[in-house]
PDB file of N, CA and C in Angstrom:
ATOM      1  N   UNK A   1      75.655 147.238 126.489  1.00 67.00           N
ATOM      2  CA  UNK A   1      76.631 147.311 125.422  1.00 67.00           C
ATOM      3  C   UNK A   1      77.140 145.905 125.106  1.00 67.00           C
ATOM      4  N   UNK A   2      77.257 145.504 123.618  1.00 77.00           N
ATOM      5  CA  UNK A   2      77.700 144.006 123.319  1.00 77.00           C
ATOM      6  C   UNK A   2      78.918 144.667 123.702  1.00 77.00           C
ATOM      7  N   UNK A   3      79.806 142.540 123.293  1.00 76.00           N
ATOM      8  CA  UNK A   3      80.808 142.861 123.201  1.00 76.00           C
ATOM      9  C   UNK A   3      81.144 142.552 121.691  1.00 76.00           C
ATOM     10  N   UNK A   4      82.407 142.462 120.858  1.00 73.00           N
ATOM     11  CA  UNK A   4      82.036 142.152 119.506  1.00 73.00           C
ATOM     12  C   UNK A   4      82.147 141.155 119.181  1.00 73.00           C
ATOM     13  N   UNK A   5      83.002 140.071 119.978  1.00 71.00           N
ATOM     14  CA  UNK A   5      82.662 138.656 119.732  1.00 71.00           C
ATOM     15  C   UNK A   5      80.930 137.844 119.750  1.00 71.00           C
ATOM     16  N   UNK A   6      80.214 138.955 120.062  1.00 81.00           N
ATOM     17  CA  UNK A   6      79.159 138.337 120.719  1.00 81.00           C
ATOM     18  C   UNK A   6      78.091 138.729 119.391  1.00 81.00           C
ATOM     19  N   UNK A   7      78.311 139.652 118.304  1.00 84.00           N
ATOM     20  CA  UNK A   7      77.986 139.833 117.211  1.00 84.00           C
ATOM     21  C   UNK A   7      78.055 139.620 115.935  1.00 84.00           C
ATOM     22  N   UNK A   8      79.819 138.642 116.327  1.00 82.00           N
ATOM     23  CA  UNK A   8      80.224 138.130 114.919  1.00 82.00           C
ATOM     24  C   UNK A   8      81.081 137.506 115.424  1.00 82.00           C
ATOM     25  N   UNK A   9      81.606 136.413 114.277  1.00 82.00           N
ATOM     26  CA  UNK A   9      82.705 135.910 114.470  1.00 82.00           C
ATOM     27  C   UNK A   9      84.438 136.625 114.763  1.00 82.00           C
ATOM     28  N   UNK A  10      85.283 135.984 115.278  1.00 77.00           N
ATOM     29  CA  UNK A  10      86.359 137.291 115.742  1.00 77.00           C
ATOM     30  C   UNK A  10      86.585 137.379 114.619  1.00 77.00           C
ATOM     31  N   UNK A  11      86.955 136.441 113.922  1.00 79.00           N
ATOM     32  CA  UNK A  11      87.820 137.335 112.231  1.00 79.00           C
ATOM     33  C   UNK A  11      87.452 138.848 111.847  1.00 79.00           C
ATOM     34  N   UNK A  12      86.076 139.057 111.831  1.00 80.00           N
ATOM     35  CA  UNK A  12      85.532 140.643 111.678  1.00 80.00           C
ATOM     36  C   UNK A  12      86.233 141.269 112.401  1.00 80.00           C
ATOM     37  N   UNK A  13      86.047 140.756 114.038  1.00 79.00           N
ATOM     38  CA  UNK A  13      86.645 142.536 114.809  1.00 79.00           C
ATOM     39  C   UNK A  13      88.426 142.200 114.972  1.00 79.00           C
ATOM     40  N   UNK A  14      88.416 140.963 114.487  1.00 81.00           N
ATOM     41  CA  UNK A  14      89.871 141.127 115.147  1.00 81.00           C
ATOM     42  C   UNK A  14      90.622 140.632 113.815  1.00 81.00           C
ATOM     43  N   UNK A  15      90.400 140.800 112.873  1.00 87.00           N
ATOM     44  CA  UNK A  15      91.735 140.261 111.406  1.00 87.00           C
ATOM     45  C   UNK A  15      92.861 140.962 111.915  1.00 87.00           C
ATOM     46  N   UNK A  16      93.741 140.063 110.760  1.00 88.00           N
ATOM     47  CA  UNK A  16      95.382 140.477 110.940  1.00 88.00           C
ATOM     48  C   UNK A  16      95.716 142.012 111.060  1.00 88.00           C
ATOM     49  N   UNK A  17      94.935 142.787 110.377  1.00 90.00           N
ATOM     50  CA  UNK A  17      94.941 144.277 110.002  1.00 90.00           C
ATOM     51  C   UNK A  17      94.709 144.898 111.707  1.00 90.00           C
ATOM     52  N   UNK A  18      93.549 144.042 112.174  1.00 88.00           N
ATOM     53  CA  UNK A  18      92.971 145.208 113.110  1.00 88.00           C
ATOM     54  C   UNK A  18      93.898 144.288 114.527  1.00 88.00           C
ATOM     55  N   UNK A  19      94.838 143.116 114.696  1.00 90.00           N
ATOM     56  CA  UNK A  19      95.027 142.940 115.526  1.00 90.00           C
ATOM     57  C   UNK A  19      96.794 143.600 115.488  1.00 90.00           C
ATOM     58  N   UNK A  20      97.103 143.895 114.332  1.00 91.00           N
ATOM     59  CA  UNK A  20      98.462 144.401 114.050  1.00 91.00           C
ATOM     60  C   UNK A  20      97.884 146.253 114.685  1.00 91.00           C
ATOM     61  N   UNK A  21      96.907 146.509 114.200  1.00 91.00           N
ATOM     62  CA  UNK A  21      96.914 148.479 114.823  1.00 91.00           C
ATOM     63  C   UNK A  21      96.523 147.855 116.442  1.00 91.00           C
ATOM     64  N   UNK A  22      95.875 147.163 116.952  1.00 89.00           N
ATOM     65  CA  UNK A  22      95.425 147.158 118.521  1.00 89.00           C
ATOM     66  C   UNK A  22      96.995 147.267 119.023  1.00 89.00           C
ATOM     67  N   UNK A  23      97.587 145.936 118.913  1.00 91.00           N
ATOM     68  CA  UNK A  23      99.304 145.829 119.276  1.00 91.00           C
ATOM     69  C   UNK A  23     100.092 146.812 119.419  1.00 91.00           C
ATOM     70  N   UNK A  24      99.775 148.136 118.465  1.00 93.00           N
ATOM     71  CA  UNK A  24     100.596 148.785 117.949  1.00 93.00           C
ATOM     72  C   UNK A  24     100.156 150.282 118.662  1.00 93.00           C
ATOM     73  N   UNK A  25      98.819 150.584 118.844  1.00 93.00           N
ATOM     74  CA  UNK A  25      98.578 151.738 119.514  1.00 93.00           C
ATOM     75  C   UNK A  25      99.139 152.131 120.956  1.00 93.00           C
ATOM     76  N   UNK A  26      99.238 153.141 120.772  1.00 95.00           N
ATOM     77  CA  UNK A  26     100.233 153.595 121.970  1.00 95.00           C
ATOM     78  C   UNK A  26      98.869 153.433 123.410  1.00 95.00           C
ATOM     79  N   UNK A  27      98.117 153.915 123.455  1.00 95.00           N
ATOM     80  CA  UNK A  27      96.938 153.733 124.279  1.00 95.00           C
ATOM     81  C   UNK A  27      96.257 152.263 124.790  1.00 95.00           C
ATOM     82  N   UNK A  28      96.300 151.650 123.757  1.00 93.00           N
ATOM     83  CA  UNK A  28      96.080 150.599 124.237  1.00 93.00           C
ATOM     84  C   UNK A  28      97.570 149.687 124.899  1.00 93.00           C
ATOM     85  N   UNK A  29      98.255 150.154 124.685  1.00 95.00           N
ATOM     86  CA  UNK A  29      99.790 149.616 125.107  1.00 95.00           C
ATOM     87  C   UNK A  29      99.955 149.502 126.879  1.00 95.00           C
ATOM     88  N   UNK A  30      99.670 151.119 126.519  1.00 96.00           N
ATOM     89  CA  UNK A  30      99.857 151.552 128.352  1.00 96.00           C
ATOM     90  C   UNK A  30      98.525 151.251 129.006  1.00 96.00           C
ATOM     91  N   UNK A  31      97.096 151.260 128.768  1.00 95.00           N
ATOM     92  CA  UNK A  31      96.305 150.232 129.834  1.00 95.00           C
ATOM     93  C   UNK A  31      96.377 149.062 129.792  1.00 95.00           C
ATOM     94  N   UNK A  32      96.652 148.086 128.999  1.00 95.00           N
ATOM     95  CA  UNK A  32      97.259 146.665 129.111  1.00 95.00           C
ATOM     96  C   UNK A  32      98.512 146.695 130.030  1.00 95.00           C
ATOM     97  N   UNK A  33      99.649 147.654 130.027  1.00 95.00           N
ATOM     98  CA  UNK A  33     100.758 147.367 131.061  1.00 95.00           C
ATOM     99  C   UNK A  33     100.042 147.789 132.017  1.00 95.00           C
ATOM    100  N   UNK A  34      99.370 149.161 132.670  1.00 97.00           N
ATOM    101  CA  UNK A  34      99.204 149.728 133.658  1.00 97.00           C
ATOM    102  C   UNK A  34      98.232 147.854 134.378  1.00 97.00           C
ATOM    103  N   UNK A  35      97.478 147.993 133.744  1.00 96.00           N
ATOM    104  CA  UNK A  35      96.520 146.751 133.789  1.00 96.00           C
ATOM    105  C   UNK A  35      97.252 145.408 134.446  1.00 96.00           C
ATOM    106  N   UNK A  36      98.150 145.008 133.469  1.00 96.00           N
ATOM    107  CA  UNK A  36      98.667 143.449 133.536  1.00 96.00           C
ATOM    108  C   UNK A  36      99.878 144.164 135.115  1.00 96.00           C
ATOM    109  N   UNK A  37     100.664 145.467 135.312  1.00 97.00           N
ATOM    110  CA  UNK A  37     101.247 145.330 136.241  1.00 97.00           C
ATOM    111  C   UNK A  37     100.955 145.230 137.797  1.00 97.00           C
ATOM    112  N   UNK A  38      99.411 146.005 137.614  1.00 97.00           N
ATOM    113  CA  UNK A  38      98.699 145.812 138.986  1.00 97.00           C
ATOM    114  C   UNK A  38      98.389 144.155 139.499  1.00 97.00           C
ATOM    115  N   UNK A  39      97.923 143.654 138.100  1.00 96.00           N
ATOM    116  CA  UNK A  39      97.507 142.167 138.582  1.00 96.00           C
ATOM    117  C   UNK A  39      98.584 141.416 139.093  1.00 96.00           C
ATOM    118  N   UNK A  40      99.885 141.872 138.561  1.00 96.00           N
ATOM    119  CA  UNK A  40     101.072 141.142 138.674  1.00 96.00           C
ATOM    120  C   UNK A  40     101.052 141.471 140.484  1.00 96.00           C
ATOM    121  N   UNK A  41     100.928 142.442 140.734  1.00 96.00           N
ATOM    122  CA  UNK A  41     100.887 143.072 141.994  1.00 96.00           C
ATOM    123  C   UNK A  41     100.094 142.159 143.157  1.00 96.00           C
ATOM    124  N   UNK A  42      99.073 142.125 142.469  1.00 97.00           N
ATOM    125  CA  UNK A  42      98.045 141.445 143.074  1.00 97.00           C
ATOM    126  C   UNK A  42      98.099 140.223 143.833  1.00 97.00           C
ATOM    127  N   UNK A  43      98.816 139.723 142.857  1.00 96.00           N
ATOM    128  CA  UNK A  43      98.752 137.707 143.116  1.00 96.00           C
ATOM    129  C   UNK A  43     100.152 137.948 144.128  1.00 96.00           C
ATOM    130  N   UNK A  44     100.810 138.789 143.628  1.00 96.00           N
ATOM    131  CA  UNK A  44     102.058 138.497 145.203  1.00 96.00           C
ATOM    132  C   UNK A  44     103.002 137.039 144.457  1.00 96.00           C
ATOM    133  N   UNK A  45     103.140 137.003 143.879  1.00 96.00           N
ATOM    134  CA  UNK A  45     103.747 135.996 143.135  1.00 96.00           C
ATOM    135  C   UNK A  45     104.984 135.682 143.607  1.00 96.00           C
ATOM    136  N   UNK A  46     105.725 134.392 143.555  1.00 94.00           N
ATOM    137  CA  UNK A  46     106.930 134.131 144.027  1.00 94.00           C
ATOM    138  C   UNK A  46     108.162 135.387 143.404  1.00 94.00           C
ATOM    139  N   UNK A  47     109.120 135.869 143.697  1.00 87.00           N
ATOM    140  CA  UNK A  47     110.324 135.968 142.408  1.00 87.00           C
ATOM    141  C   UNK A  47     110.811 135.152 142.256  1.00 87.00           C
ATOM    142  N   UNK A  48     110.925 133.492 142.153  1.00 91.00           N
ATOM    143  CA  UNK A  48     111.744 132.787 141.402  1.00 91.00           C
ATOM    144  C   UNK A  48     111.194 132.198 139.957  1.00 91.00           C
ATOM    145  N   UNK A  49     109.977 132.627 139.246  1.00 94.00           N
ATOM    146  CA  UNK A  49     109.673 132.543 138.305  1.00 94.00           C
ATOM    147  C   UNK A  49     107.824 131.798 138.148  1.00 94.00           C
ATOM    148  N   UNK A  50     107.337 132.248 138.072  1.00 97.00           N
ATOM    149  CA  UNK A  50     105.578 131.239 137.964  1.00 97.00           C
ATOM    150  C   UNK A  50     105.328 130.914 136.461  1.00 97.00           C
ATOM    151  N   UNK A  51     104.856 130.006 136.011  1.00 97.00           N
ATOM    152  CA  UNK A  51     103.987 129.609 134.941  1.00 97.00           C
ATOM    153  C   UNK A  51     102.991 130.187 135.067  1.00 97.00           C
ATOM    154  N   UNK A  52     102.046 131.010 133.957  1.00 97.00           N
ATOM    155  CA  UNK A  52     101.170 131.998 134.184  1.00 97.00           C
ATOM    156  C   UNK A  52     100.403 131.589 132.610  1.00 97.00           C
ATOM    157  N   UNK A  53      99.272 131.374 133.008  1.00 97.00           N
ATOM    158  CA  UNK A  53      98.136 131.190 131.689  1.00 97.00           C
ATOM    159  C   UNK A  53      97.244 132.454 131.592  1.00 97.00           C
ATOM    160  N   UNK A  54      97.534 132.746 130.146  1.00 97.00           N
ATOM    161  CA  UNK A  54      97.096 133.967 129.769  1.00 97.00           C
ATOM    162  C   UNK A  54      95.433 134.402 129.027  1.00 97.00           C
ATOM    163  N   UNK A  55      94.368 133.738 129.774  1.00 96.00           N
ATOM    164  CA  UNK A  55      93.217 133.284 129.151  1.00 96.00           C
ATOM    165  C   UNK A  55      93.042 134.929 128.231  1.00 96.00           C
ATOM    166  N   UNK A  56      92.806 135.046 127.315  1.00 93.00           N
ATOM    167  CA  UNK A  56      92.158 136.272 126.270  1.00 93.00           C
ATOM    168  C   UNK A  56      93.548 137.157 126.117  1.00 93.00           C
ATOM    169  N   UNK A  57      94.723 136.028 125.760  1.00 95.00           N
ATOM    170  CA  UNK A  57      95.962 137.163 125.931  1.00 95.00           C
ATOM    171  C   UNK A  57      95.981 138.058 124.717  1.00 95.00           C
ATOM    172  N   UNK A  58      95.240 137.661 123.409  1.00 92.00           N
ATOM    173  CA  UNK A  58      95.124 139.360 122.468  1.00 92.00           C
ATOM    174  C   UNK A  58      95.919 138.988 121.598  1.00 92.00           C
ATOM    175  N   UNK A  59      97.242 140.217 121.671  1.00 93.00           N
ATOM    176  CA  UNK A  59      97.996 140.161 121.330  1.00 93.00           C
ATOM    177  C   UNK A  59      99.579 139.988 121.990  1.00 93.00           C
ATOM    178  N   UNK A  60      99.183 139.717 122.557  1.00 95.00           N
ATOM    179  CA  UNK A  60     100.411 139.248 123.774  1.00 95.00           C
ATOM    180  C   UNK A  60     101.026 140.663 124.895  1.00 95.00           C
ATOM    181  N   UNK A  61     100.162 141.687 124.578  1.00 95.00           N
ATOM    182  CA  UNK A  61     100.563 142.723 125.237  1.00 95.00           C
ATOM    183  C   UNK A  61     100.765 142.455 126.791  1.00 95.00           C
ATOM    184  N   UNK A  62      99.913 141.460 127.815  1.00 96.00           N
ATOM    185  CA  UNK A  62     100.172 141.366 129.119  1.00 96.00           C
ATOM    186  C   UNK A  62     101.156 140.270 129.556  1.00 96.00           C
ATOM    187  N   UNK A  63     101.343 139.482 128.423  1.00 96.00           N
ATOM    188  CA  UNK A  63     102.587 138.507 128.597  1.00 96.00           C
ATOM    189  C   UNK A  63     103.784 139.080 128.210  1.00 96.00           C
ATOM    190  N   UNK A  64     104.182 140.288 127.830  1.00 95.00           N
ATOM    191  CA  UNK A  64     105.167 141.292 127.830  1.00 95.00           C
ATOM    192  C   UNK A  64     105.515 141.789 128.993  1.00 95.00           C
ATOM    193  N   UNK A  65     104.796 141.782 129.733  1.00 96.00           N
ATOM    194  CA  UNK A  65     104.791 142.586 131.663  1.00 96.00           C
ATOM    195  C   UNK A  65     104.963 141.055 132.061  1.00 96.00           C
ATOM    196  N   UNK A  66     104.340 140.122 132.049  1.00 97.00           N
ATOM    197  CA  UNK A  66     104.741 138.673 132.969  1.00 97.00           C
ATOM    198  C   UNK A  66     106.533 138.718 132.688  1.00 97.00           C
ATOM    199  N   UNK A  67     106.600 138.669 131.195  1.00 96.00           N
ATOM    200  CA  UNK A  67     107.956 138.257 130.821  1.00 96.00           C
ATOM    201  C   UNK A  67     108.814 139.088 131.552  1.00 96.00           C
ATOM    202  N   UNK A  68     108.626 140.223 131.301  1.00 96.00           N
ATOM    203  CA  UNK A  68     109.266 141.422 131.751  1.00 96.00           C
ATOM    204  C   UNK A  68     109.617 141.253 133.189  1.00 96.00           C
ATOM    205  N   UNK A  69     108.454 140.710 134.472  1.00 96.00           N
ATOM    206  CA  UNK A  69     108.296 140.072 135.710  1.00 96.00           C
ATOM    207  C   UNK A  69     109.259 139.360 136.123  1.00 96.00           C
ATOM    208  N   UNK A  70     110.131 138.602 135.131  1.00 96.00           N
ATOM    209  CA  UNK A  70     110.292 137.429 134.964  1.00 96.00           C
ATOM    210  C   UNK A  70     109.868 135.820 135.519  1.00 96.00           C
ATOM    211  N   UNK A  71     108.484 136.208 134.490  1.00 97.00           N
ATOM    212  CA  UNK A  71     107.354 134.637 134.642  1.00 97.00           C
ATOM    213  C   UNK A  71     107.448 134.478 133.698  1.00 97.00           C
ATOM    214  N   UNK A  72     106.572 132.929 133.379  1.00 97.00           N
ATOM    215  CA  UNK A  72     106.437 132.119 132.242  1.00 97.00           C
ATOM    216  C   UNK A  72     105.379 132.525 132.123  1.00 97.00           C
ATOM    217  N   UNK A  73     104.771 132.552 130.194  1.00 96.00           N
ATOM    218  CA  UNK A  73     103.764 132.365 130.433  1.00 96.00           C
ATOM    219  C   UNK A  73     103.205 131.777 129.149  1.00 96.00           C
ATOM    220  N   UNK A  74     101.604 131.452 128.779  1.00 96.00           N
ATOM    221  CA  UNK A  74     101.301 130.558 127.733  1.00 96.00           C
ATOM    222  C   UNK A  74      99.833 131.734 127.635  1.00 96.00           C
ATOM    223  N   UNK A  75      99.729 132.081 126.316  1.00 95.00           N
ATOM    224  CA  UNK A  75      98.487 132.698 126.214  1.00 95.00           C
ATOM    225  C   UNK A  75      96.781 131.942 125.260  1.00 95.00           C
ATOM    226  N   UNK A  76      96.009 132.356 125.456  1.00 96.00           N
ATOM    227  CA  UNK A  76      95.002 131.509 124.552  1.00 96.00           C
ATOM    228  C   UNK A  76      93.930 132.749 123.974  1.00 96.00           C
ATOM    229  N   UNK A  77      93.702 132.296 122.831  1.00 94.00           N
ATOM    230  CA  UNK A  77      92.563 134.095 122.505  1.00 94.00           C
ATOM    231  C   UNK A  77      91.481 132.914 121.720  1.00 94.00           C
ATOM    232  N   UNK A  78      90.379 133.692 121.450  1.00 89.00           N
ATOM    233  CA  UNK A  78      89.568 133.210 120.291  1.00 89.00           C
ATOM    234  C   UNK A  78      89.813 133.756 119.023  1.00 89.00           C
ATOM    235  N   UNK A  79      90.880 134.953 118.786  1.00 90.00           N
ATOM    236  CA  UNK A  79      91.037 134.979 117.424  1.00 90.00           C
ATOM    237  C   UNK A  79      92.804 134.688 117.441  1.00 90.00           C
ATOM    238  N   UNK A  80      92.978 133.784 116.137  1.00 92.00           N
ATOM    239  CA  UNK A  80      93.536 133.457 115.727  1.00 92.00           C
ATOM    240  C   UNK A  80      94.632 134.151 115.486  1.00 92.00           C
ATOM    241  N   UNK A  81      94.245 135.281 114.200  1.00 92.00           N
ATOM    242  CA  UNK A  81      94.989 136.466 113.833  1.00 92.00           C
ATOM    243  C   UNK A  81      95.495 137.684 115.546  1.00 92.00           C
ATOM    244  N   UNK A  82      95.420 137.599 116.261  1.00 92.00           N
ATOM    245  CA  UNK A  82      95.533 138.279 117.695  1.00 92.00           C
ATOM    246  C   UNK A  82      96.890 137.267 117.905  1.00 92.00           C
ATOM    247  N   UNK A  83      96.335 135.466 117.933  1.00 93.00           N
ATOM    248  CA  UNK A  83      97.583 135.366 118.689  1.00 93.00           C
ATOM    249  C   UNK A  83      98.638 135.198 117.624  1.00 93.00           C
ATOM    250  N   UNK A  84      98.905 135.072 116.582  1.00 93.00           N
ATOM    251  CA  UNK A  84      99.617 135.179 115.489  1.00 93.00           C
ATOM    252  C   UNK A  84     100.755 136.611 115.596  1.00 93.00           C
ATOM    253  N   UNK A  85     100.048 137.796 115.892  1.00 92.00           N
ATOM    254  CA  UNK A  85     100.468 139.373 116.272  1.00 92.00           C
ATOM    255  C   UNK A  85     101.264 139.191 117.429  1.00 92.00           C
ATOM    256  N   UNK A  86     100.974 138.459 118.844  1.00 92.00           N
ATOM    257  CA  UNK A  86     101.726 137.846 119.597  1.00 92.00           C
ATOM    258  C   UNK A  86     103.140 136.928 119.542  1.00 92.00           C
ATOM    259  N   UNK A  87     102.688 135.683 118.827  1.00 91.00           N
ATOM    260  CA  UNK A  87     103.928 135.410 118.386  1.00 91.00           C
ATOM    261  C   UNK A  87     105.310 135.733 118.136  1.00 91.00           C
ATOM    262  N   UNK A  88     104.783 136.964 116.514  1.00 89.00           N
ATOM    263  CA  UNK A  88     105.983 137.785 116.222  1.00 89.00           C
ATOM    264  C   UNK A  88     105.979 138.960 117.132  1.00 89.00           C
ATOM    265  N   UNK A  89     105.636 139.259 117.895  1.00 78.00           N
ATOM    266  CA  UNK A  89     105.842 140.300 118.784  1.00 78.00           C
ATOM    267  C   UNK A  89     107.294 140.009 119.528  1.00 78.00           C
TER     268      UNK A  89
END
């Protein structure tokens, strides 16, 4: 199975349109938290706060659980329109 970056440029799978419904679906909401809270789990992280780089953060859905953590964090995507949806999030 591709993936869809690997068939086109992201603008196709990921424009403003389709990164505003990903953000916004209730399903994809809760496996990104269920997701980003285990990892949070994982690393065992200090509680006095970590800087946390968010390689393929989307739409900022797992830097919502860091924040939430209370960590820092900085995200990076290949589409543009994804981290834009982040931003104003």
């Amino acid at each position: 199975m591709s993936r869809p970056e690997h068939l086109a440029p992201p603008e196709i799978f990921y424009s403003g349109e389709e990164a505003k419904k990903y953000a916004t679906n209730s399903r994809m909401r809760e496996i990104q938290t269920t997701l980003s809270e285990r990892a949070l789990q994982l690393l065992a992280l200090p509680e006095d706060g970590c800087f946390l780089l968010d390689v393929g953060a989307g739409s900022g859905l797992s830097g919502e659980c860091i924040t939430e953590a209370g960590h820092y964090w900085t995200g990076c995507d290949i589409s543009k329109d994804m981290l834009e949806v982040a931003v104003e999030g």
